PDB file of C-alpha atoms and ligand atoms in Angstrom:
ATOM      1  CA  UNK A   1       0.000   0.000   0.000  1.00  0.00           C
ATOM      2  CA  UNK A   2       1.787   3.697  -0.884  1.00  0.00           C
ATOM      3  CA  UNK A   3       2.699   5.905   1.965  1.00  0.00           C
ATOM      4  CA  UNK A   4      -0.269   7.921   2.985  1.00  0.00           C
ATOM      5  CA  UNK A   5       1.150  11.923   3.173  1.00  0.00           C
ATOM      6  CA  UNK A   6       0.746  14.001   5.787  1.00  0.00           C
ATOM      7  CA  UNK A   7       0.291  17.669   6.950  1.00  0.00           C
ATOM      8  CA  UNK A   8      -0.310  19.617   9.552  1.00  0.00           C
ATOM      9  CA  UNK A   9      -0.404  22.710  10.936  1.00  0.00           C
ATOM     10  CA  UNK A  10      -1.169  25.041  14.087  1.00  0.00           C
ATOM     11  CA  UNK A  11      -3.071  28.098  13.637  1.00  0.00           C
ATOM     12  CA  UNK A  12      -4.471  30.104  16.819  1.00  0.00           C
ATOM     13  CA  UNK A  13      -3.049  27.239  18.667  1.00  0.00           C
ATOM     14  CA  UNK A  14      -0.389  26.667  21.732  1.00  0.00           C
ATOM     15  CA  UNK A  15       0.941  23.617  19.977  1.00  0.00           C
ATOM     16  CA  UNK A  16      -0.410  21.315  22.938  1.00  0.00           C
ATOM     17  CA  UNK A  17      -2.379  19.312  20.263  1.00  0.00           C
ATOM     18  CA  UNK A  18       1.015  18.867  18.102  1.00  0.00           C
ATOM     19  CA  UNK A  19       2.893  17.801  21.757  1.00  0.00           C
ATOM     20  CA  UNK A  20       0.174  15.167  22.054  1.00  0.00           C
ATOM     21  CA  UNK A  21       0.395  13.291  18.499  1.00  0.00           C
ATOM     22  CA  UNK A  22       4.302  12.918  19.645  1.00  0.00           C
ATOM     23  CA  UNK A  23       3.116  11.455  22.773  1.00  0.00           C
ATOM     24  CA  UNK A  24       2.087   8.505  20.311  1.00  0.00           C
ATOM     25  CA  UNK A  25       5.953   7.635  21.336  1.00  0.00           C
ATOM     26  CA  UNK A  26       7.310   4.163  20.289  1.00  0.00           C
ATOM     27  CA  UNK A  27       4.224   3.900  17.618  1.00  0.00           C
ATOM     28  CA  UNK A  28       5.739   6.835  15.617  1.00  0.00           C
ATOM     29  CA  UNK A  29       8.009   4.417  13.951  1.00  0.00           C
ATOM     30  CA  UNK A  30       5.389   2.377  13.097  1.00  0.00           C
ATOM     31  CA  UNK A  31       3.626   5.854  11.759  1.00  0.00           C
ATOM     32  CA  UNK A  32       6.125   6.212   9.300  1.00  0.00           C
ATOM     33  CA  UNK A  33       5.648   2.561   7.806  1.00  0.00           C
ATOM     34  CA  UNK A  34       2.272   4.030   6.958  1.00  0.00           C
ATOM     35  CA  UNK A  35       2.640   7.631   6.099  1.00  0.00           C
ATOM     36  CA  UNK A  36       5.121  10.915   4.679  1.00  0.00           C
ATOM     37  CA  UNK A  37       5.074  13.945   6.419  1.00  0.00           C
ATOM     38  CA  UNK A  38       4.735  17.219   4.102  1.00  0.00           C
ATOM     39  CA  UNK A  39       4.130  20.319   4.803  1.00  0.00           C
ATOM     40  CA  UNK A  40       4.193  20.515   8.867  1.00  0.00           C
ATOM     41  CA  UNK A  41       6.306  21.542  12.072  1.00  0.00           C
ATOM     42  CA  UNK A  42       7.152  17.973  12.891  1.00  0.00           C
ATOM     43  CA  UNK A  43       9.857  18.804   9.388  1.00  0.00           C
ATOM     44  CA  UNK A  44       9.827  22.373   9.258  1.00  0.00           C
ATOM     45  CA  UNK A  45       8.492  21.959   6.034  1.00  0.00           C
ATOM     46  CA  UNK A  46       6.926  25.663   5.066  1.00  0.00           C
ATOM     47  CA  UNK A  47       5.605  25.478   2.184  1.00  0.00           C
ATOM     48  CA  UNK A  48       3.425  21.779   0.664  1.00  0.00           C
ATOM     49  CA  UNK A  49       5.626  20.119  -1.736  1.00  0.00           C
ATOM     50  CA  UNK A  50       2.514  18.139  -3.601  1.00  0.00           C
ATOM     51  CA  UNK A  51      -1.199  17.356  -2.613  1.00  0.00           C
ATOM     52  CA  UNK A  52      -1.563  15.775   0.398  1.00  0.00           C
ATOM     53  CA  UNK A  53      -4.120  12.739   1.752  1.00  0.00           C
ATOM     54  CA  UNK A  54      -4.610  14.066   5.095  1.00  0.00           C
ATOM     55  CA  UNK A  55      -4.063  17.920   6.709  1.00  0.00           C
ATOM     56  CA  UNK A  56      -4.597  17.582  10.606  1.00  0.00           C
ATOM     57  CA  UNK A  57      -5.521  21.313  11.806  1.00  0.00           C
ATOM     58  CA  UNK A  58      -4.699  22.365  15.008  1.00  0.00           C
ATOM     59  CA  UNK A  59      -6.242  26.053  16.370  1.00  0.00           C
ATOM     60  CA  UNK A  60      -9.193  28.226  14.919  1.00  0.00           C
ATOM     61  CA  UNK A  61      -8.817  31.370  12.664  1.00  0.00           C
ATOM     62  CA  UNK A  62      -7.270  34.346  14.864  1.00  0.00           C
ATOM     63  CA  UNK A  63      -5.708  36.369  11.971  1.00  0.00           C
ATOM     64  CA  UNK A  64      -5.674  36.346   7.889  1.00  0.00           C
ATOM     65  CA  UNK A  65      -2.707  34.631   7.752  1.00  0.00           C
ATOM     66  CA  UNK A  66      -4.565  31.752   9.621  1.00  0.00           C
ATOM     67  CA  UNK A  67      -7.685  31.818   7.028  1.00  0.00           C
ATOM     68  CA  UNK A  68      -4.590  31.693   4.447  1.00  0.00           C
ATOM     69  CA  UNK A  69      -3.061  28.549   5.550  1.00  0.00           C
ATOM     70  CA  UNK A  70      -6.407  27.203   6.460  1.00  0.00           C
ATOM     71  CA  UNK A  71      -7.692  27.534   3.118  1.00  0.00           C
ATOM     72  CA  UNK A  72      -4.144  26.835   1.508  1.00  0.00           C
ATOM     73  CA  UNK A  73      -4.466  23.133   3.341  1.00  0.00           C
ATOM     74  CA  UNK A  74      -8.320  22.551   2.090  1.00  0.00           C
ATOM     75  CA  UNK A  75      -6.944  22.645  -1.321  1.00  0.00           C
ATOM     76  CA  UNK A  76      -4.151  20.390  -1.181  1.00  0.00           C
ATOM     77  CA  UNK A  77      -5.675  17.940   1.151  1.00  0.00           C
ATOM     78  CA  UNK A  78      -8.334  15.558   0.209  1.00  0.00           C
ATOM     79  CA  UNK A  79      -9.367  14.545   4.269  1.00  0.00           C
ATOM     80  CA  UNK A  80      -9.215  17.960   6.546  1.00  0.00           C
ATOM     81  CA  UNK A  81      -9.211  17.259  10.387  1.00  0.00           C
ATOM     82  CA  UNK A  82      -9.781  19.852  12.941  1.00  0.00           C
ATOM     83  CA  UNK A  83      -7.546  18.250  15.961  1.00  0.00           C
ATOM     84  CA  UNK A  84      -8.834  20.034  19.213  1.00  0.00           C
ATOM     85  CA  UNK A  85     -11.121  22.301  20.901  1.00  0.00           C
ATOM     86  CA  UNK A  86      -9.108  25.030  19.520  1.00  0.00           C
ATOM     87  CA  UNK A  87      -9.702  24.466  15.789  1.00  0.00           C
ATOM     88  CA  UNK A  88     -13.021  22.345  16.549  1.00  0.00           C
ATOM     89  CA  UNK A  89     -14.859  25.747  18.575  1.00  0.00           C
ATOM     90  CA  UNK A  90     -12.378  28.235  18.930  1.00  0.00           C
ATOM     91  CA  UNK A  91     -10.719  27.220  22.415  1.00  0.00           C
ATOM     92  CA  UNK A  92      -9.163  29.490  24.545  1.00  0.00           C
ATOM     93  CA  UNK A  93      -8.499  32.175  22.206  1.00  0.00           C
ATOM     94  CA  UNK A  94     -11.894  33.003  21.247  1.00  0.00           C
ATOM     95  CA  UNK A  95     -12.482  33.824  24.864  1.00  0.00           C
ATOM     96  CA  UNK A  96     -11.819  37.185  23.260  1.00  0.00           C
ATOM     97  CA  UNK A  97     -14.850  37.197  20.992  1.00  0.00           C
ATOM     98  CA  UNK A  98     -16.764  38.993  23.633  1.00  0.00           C
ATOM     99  CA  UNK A  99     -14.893  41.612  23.968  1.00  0.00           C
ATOM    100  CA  UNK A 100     -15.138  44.474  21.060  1.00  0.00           C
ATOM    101  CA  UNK A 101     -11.460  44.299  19.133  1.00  0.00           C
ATOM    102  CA  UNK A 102     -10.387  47.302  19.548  1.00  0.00           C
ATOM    103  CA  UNK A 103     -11.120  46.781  23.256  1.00  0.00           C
ATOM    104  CA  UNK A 104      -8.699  43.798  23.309  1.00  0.00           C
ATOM    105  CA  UNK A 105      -5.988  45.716  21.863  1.00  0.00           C
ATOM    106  CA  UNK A 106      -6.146  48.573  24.067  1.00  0.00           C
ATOM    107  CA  UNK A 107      -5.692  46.069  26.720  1.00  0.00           C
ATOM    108  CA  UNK A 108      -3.111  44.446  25.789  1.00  0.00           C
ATOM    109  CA  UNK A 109      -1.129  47.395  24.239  1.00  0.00           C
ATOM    110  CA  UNK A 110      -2.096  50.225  25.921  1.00  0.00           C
ATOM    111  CA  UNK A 111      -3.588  50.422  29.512  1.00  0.00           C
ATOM    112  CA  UNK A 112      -3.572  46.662  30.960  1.00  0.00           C
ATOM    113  CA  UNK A 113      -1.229  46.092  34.056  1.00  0.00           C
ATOM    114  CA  UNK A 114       1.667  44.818  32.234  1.00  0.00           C
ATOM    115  CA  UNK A 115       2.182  47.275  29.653  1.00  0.00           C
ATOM    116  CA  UNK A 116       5.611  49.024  30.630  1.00  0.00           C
ATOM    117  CA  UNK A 117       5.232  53.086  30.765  1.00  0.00           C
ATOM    118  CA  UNK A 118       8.201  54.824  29.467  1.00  0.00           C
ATOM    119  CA  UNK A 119       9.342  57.558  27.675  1.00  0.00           C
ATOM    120  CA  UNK A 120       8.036  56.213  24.194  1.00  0.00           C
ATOM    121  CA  UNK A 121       3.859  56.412  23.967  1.00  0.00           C
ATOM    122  CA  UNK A 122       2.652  53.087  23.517  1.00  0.00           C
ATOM    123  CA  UNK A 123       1.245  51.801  20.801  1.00  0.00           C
ATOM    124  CA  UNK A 124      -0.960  49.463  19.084  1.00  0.00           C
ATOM    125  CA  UNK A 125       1.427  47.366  16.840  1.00  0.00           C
ATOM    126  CA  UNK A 126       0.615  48.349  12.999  1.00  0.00           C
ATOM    127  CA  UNK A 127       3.366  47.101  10.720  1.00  0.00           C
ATOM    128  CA  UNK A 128       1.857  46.058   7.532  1.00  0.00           C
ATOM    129  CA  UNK A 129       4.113  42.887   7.550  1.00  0.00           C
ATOM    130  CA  UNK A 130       1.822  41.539  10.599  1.00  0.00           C
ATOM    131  CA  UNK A 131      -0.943  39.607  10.348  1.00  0.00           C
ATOM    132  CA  UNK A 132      -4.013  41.539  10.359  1.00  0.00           C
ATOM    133  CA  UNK A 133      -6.170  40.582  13.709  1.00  0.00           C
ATOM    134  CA  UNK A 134      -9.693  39.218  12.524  1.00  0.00           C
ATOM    135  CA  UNK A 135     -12.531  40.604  14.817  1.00  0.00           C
ATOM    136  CA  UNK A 136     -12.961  37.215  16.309  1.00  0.00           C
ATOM    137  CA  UNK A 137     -11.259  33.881  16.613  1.00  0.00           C
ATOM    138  CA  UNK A 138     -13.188  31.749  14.330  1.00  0.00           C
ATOM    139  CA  UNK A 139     -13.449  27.993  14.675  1.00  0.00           C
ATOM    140  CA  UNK A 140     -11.996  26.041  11.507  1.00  0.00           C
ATOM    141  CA  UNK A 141     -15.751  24.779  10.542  1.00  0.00           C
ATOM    142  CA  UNK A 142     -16.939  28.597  10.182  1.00  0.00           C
ATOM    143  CA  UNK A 143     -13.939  29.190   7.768  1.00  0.00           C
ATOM    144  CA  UNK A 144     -13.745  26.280   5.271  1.00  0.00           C
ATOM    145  CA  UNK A 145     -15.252  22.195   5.196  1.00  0.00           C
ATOM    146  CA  UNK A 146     -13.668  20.346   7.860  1.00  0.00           C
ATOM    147  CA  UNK A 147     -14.077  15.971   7.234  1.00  0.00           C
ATOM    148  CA  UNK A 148     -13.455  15.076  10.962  1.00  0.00           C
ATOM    149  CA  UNK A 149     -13.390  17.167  14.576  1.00  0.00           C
ATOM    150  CA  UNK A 150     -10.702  14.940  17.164  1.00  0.00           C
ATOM    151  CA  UNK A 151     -12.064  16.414  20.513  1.00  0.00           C
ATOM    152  CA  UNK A 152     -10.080  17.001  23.322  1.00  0.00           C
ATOM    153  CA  UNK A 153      -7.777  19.651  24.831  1.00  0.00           C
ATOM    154  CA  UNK A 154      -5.361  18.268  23.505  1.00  0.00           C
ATOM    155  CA  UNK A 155      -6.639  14.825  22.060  1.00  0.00           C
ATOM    156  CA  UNK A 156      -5.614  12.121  23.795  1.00  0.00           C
ATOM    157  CA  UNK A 157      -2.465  10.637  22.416  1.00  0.00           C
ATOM    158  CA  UNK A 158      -4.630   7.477  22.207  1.00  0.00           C
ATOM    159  CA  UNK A 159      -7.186   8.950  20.280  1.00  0.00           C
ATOM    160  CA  UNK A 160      -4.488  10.649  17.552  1.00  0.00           C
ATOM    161  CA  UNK A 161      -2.989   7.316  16.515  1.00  0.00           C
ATOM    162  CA  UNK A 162      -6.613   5.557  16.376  1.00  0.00           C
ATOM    163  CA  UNK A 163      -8.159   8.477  13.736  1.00  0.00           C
ATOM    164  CA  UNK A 164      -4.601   8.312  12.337  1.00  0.00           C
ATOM    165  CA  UNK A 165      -4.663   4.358  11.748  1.00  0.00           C
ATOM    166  CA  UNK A 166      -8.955   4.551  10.756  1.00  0.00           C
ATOM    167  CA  UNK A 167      -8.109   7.404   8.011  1.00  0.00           C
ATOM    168  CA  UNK A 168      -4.735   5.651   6.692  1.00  0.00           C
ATOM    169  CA  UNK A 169      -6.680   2.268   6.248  1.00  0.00           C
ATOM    170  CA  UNK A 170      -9.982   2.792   5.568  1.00  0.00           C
ATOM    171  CA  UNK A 171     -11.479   1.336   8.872  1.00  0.00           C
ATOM    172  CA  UNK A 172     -14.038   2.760  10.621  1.00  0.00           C
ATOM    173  CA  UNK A 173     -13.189   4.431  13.921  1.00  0.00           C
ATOM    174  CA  UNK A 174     -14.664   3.251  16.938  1.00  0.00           C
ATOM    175  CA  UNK A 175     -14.819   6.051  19.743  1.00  0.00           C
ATOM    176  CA  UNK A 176     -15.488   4.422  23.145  1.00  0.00           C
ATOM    177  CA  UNK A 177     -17.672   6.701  25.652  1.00  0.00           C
ATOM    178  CA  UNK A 178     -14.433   7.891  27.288  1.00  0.00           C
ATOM    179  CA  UNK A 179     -13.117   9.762  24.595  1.00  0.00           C
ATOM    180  CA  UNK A 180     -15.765  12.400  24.895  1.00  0.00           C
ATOM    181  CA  UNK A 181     -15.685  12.225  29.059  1.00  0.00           C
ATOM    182  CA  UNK A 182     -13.030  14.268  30.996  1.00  0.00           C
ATOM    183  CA  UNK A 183     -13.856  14.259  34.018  1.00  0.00           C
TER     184      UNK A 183
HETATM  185 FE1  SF4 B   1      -3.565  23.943  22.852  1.00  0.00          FE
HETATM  186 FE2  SF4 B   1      -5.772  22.751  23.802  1.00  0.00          FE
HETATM  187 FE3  SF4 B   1      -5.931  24.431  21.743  1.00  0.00          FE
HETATM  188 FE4  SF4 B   1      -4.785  22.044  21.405  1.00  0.00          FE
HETATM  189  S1  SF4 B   1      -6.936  22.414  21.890  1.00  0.00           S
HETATM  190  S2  SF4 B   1      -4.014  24.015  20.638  1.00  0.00           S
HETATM  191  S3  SF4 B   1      -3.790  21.763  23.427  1.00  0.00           S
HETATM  192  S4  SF4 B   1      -5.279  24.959  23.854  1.00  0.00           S
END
């Protein structure tokens, strides 16, 4: 059977969900019996070399270089998977979404507690090199079709390799009670 490829990505994400598919440990070297990475962190690859069978999506849509990638990967992957709460809802960033933007900003860059006074006025960064700040974080479903959501903050290590092993084969995943149960 030919090497599934792989790639993957973190967009308004803390990487947690990237830390946890390498907590598949010893079963990575079975992983790459079965697939190639492309485009992804695990290589450093930047940029996707040729289309890809599977693009695992970690974190929602905080900026437009995030929508970029995000739609970048729907075209040169035939199975999309949003991998965490993050990229499945928004996560922890979109905690901002009820606060007005500008709001945010001020916060962060101008009046909040741990902005340092000085000599130079702060300011709201405005380089036209940065990404520009979407209004609200925006869950990867909102943004583009997504083929599978992976709950979990992060998914359980466990749960990674299964969807990993279902997609590469063809099997059907089974997901035991558990998987959706944290306490
Ligand atoms: Fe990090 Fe959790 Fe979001 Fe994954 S779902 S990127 S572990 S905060």
């Amino acid at each position: 059977m030919p090497k599934k490829i792989i790639a993957t990505a973190s967009l308004a994400g803390c990487f947690g969900c990237h830390m946890s598919f390498l907590d598949i440990d010893e079963r990575l070297l079975d992983l790459i019996e079965l697939v190639e990475f492309d485009k992804s962190p695990f290589n450093d690859l930047k940029e996707f070399s040729r289309a890809c069978d599977i693009g695992l999506i970690e974190g929602g849509c905080c900026n437009d270089e995030n929508v970029h990638t995000l739609i970048n990967f729907r075209q040169r992957c035939r199975v999309l998977v949003a991998v965490g709460e993050c990229a499945i809802m928004g996560g922890l960033p979109s905690l901002r979404n009820v606060i007005p933007l500008q709001e945010c900003l001020a916060e962060a860059y101008l009046h909040g507690p741990t902005v340092a006074g000085g000599a130079t006025p702060n300011v709201i960064p405005h380089d036209p090199d940065l990404p520009k700040i979407l209004d609200r974080v925006y869950p990867c479903h909102e943004i583009v079709k997504m083929d599978y959501f992976l709950p979990g903050c992060p998914p359980r290590a466990d749960l990674i390799w299964d969807a990993l092993v279902a997609l590469v084969t063809g099997q059907e995943l089974k997901w035991p009670y558990a998987t959706f149960k944290f306490d």
